Coordinates of C-alpha atoms in Angstrom, one line a residue:
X1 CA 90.0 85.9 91.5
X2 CA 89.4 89.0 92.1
X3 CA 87.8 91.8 89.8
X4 CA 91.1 94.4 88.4
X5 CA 89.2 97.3 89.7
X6 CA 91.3 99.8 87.8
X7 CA 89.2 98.9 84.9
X8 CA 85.6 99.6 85.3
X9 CA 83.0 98.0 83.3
X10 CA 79.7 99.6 83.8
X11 CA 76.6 97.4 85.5
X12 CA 73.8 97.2 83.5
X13 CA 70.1 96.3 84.2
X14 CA 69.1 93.8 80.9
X15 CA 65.4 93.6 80.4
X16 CA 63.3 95.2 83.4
X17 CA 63.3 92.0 85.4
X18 CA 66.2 93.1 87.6
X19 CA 69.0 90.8 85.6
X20 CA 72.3 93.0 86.4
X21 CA 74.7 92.2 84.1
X22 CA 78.6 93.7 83.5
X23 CA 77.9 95.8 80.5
X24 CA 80.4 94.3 78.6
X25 CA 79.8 90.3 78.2
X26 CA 82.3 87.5 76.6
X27 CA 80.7 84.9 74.3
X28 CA 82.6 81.5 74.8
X29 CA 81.5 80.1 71.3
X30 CA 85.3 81.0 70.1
X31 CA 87.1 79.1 72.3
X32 CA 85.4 75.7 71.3
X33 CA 84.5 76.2 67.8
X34 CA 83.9 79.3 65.2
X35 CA 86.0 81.3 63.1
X36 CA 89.7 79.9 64.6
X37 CA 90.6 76.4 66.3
X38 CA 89.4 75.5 69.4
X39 CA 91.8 76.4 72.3
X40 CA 93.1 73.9 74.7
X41 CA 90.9 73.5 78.3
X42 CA 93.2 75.4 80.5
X43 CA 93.8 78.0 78.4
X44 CA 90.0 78.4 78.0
X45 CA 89.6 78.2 82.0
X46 CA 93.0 80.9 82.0
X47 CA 90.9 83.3 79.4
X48 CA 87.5 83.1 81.3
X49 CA 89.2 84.4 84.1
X50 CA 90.8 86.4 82.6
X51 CA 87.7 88.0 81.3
X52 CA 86.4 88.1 84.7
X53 CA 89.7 89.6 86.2
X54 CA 88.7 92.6 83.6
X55 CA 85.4 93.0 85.0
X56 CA 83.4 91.0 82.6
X57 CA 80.5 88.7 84.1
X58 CA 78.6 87.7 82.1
X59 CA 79.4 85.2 79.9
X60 CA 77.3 83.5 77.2
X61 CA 77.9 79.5 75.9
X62 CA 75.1 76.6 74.5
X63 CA 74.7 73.6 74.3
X64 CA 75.3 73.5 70.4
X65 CA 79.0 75.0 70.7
X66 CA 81.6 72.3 70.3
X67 CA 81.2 68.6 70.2
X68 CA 79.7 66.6 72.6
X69 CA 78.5 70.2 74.7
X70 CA 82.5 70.7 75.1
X71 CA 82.0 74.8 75.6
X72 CA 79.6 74.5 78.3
X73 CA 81.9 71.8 79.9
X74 CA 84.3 74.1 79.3
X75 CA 82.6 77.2 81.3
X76 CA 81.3 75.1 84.0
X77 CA 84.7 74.2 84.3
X78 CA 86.0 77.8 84.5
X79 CA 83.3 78.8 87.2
X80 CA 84.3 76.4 89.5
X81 CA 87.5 78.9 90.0
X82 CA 85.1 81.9 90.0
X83 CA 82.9 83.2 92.5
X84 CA 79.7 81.7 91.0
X85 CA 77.1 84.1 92.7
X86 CA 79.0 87.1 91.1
X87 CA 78.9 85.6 87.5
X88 CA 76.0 85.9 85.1
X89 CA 75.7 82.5 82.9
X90 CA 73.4 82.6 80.2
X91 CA 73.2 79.4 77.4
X92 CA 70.7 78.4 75.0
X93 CA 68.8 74.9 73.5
X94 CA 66.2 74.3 70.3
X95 CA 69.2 73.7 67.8
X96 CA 69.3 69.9 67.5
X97 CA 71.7 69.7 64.8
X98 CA 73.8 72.4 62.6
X99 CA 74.9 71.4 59.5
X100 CA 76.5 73.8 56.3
X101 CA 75.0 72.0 53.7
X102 CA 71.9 70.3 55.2
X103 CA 70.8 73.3 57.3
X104 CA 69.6 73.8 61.0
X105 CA 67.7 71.4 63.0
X106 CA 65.3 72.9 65.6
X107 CA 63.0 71.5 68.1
X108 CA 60.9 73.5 70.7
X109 CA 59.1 71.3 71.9
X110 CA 58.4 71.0 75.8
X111 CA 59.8 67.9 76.6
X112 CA 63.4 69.1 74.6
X113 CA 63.1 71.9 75.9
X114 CA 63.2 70.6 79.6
X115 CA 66.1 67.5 78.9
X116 CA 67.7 70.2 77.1
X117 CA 68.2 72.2 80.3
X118 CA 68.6 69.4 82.5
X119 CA 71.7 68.5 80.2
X120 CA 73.1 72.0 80.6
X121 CA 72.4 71.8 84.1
X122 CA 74.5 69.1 84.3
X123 CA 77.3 70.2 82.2
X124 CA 77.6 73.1 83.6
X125 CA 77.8 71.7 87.0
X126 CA 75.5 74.3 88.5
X127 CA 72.7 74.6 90.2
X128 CA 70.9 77.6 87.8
X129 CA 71.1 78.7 85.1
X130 CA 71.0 83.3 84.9
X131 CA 69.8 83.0 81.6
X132 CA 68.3 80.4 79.3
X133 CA 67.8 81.0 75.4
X134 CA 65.5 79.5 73.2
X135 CA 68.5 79.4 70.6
X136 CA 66.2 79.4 67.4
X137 CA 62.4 79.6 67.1
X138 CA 60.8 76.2 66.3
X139 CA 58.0 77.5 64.1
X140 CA 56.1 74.1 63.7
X141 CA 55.6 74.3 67.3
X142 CA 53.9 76.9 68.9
X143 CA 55.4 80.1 71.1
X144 CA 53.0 79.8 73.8
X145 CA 54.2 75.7 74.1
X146 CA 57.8 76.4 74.7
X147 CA 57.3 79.4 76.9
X148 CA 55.0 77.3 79.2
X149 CA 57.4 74.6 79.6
X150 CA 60.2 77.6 80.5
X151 CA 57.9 79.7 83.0
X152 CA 58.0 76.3 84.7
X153 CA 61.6 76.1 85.0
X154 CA 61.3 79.5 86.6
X155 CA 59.0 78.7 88.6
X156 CA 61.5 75.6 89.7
X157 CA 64.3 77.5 90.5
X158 CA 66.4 75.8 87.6
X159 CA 66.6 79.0 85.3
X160 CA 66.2 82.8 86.3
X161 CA 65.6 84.6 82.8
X162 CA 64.4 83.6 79.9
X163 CA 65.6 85.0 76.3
X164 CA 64.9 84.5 72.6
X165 CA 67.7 84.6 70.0
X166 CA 67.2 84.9 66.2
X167 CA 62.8 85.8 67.2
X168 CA 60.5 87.8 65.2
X169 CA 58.4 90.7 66.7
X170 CA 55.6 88.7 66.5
X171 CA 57.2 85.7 68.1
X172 CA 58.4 88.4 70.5
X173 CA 55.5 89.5 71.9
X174 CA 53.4 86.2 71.8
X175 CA 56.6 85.3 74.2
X176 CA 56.8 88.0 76.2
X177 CA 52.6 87.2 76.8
X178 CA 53.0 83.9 78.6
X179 CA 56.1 85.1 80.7
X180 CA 58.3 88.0 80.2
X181 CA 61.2 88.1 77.9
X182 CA 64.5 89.7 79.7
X183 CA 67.1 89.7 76.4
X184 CA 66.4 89.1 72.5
X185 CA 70.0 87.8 71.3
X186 CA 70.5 89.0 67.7
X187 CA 73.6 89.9 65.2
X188 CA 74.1 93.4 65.3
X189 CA 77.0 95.2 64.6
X190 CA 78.5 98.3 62.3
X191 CA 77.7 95.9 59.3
X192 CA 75.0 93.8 60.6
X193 CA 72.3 96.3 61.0
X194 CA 69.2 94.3 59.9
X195 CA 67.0 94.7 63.3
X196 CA 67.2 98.5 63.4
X197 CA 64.9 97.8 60.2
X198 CA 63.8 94.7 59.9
X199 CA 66.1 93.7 56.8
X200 CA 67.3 90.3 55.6
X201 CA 71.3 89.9 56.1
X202 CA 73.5 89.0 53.0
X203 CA 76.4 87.1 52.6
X204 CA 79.1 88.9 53.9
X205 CA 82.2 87.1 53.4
X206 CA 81.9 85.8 49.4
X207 CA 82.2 87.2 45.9
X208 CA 80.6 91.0 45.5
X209 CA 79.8 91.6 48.8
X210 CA 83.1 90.8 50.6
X211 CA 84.8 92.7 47.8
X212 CA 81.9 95.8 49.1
X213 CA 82.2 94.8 52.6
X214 CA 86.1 95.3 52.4
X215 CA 85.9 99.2 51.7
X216 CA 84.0 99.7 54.7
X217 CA 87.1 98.0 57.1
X218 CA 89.1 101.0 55.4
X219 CA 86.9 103.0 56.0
X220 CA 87.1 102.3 59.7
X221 CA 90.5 102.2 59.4
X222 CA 90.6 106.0 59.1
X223 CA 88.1 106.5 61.4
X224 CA 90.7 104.2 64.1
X225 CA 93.7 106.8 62.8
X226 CA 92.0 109.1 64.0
X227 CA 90.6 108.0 67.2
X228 CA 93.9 106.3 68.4
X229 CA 92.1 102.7 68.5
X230 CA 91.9 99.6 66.9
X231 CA 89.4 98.6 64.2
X232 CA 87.8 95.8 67.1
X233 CA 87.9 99.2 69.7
X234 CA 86.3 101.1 67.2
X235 CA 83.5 98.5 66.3
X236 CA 82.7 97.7 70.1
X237 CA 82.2 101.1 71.1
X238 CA 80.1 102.1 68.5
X239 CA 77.4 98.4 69.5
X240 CA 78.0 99.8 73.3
X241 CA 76.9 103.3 72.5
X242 CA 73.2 101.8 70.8
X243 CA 72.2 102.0 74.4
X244 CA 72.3 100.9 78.3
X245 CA 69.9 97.8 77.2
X246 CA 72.7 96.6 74.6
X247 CA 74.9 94.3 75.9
X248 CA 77.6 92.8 73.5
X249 CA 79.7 89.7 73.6
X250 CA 82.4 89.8 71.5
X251 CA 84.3 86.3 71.8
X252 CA 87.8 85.1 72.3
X253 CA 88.6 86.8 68.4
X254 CA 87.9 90.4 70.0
X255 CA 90.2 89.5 73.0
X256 CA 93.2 88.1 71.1
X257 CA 92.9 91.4 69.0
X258 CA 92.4 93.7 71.9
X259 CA 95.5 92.4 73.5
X260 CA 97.9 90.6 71.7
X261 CA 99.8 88.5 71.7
X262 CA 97.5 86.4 74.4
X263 CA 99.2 83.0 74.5
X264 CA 103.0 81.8 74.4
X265 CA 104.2 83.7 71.5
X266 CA 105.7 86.8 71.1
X267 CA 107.1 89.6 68.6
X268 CA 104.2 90.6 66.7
X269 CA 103.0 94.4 67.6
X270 CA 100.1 94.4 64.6
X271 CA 98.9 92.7 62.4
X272 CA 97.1 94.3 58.8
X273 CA 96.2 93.1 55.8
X274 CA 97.0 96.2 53.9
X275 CA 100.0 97.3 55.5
X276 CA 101.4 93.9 56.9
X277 CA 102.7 93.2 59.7
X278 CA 104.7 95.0 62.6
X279 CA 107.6 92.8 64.4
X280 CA 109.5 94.0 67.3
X281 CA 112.0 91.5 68.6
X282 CA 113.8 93.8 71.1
X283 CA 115.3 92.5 74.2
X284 CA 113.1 95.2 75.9
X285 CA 110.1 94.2 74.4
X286 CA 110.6 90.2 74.8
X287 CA 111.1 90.7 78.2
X288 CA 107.8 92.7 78.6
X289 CA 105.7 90.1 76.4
X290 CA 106.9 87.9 78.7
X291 CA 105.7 89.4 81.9
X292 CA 102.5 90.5 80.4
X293 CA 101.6 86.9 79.0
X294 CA 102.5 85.0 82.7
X295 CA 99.9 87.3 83.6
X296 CA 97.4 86.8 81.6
X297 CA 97.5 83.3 81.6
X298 CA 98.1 83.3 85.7
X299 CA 100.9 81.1 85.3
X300 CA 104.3 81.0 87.2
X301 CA 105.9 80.2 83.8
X302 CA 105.5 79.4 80.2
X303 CA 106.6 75.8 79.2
X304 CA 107.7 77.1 75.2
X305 CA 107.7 80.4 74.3
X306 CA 107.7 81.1 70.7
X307 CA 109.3 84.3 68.7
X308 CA 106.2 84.4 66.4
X309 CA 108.0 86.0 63.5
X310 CA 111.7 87.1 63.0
X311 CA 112.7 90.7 63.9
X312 CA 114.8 91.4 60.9
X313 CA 116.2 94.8 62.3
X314 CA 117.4 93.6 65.1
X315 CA 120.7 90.7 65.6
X316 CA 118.9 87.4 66.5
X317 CA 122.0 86.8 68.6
X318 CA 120.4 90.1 71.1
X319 CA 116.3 88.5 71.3
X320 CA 118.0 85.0 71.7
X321 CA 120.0 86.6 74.4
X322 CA 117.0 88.0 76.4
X323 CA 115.2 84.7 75.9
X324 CA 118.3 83.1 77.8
X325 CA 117.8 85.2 80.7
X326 CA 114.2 84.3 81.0
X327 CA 114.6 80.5 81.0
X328 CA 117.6 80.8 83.4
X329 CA 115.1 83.1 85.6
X330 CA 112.6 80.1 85.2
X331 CA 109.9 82.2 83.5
X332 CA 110.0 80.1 80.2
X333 CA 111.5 76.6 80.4
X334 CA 112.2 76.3 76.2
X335 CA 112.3 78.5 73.5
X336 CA 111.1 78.0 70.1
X337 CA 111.0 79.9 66.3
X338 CA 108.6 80.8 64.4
X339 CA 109.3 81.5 60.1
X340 CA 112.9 81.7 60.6
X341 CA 115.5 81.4 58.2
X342 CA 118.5 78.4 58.6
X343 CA 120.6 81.0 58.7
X344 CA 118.4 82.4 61.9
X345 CA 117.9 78.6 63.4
X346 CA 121.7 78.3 63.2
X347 CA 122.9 81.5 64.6
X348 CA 120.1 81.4 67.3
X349 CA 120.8 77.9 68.3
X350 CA 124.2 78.9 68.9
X351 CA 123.3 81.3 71.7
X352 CA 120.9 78.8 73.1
X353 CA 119.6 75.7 72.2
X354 CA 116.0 75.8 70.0
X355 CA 113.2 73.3 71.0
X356 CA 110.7 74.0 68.1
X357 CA 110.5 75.2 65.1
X358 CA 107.2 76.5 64.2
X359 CA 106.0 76.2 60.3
X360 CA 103.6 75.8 58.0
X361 CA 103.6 72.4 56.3
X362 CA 101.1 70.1 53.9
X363 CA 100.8 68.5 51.2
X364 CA 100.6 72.6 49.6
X365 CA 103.5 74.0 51.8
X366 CA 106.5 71.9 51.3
X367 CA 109.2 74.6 51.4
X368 CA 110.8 73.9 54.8
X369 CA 111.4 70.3 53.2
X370 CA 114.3 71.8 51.2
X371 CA 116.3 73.4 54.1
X372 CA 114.6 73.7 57.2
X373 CA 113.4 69.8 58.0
X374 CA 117.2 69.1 57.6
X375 CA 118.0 71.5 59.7
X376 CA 116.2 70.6 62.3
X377 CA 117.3 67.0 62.3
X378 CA 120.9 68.0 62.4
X379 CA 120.5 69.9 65.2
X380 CA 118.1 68.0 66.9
X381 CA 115.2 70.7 67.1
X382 CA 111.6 69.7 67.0
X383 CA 109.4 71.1 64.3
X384 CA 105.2 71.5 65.0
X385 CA 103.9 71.8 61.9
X386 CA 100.4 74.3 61.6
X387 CA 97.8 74.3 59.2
X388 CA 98.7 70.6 58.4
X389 CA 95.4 70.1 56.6
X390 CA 96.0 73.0 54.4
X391 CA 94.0 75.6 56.3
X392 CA 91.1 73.2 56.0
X393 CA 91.9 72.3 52.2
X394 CA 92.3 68.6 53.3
X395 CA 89.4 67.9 55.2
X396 CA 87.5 66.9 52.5
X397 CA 85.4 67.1 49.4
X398 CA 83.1 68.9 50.8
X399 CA 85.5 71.5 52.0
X400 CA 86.7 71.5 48.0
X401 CA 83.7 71.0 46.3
X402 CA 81.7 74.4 48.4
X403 CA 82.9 76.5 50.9
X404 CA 80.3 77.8 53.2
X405 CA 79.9 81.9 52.8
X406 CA 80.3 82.6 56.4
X407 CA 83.4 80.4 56.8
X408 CA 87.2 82.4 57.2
X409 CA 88.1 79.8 54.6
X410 CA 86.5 82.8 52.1
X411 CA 88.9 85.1 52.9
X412 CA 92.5 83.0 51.8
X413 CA 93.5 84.0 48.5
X414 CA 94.1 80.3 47.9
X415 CA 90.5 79.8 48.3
X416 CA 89.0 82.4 46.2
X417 CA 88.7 82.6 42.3
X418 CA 90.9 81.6 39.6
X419 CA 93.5 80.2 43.0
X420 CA 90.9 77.8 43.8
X421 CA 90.1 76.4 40.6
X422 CA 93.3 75.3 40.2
X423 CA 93.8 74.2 43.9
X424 CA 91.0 71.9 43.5
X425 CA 92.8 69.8 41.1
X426 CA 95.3 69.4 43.3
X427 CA 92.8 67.9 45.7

């Protein structure tokens, strides 16, 4: 696939090795674990090139992300379909095991450090590796130990680069000693500015802070009136102007907000948690989601294509119509609903049948048992339940019991405060 060369990403030398990097990179952690679901394979494969069809090439995974090393799977997968001497690949080992409650795991030691990269190796199904991270700093074992054991993979051929994520200066420059370091991965960003000055981070996303941290995204917001650009624009071009040795990798959140919608649903211009949300269920602007999702996913159609949420200012019978034309153009093969009405299933069904019926639904959100189940079954329309475990509520005592500061779970009103204490005695 080639690069779209009517969007230029600046080259970029990282570290003064000679790596060249697109200055713009995509971290891959998203679409196997993180902050929303994990995406299904092809779709990952379709966003990595994607990425790459954008003139991003350099893309960043590990073996910690996703069970069972399912992102670097995942990747190796993807540049099988990419030119693999014009992609950059950097992932990372020394995290043996990540838990919330029990805390990280970390081992530095030579031998992991060389059946860690073997493993990737393998994973990746290549036969290098650009750039290899020690992923966190193993401070009951030496610097100089784990450098030595990575200036011989160098020296084998199996990795190119070497980098330190989450280091100390110190660390840093014992490192850089015994070989040189070409990148030092760290958070940084307009609210994450802790290594311009050497300052301990604080929990961003719970009680105080996230109540402190929420006046600076309006803040932003203001500055994004202004500029013409989205808050995620606005955010990345302030970390690519620190410098031409910064190189970013926003993951797979920062591409669904730079251009949604990016999978098979429509109708949904923005999204805002002030303002709500803006719908636009046009036959104009189905039609042009349409084109512009085939694309994006490099697909010669779309198996179910979903109105994500129901235009209320314009006649169902006139999006349903549009629809129709693209399933009997074979773009889209079935059409589904998302948050509609029975009064909106009905009248849409009637211009052409409806597949799905997209909802939420547990053991919390039982609404669409009153109507909309019923519905369904009478006219024979499937319904795919999301957020079946609550958002999470289900999983488990743990989940219930202490919710991890960094999860998104934080930010549902149904997990935060006097909501919560009641929820839990639901649980």
């Amino acid at each position: 696939m080639a690069a779209d060369q009517s969007i230029l990403i600046p080259r970029v030398k990282l570290g003064n090795q000679g790596f060249e990097v697109s200055k713009l990179g995509f971290g891959c952690m998203g679409l196997s674990r993180s902050y929303i679901d994990p995406v299904l394979e092809d779709v990952g494969i379709s966003i990595i090139k994607h990425a790459f069809g954008h003139g991003v090439t350099f893309f960043d995974t590990s073996d910690l992300y996703g069970a069972n090393n399912a992102n670097e799977n995942l990747v190796g997968k993807a540049l099988k379909q990419l030119p693999r001497e014009k992609v950059q690949l950097a992932t990372k080992f020394g995290i043996v095991k990540f838990d919330y409650n029990l805390g990280v795991v970390i081992n530095g030691t030579p031998e992991y450090v060389r059946s860690c990269c073997e493993a990737s190796l393998k994973c990746l199904d290549v036969e290098y590796i650009d750039l290899y991270y020690q992923h966190r700093i193993d401070t009951s074992v030496p610097i100089e130990d784990t450098m030595g054991e990575l200036k011989k993979l160098v020296e084998e051929g199996k990795i190119k680069y070497i980098g330190l994520s989450e280091a100390s200066p110190d660390t840093i420059r014992r490192a850089n000693a015994v070989h040189p370091i070409t990148a030092i991965q760290m958070e940084w960003s307009l609210w994450t500015r802790d290594i311009e000055e050497e300052i301990p981070s604080l929990p961003r996303f719970s009680g105080e802070n996230f109540d402190k941290n929420k006046k600076l995204y309006w803040n932003l917001e203001k500055l994004t009136e202004k500029h013409e650009c989205t808050p995620a624009q606005l955010a990345l071009s302030w970390i690519l102007h620190q410098g031409d040795d910064v190189v970013p990798i926003p993951g797979f959140e920062a591409v669904a907000s730079r251009e949604s919608p990016i999978s098979h649903k429509f109708g949904i211009v923005k999204f805002d948690y002030s303002s709500g949300v803006v719908i636009n269920g046009t036959p104009e602007y189905v039609r042009s989601c349409c084109e512009a999702s085939l694309k994006r996913l490099d697909v010669e159609y779309i198996d179910l294509y979903y109105q994500h949420q129901i235009d209320t200012s314009v006649p169902i019978e006139d999006t349903m119509g549009e629809l129709k034309k693209l399933v009997e153009e074979g773009k889209i093969k079935y059409i589904g609903l998302s948050e509609a009405s029975p009064d909106t299933i009905r009248r849409a069904n009637a211009v052409h049948p409806i597949t799905a019926i997209q909802m939420e639904w547990s053991l919390w959100t039982r609404d669409i048992e009153e109507e909309i189940v019923p519905l369904c079954r009478e006219l024979g329309i499937g319904i795919v339940p999301y957020s079946p475990l609550g958002r999470g509520f289900f999983v488990g005592r743990a989940v219930v019991e202490s919710i991890p500061a960094n999860s998104f779970l934080a930010s549902i009103p149904r997990f935060s405060g006097e909501n919560f204490d009641k929820n839990k005695k639901l649980y």
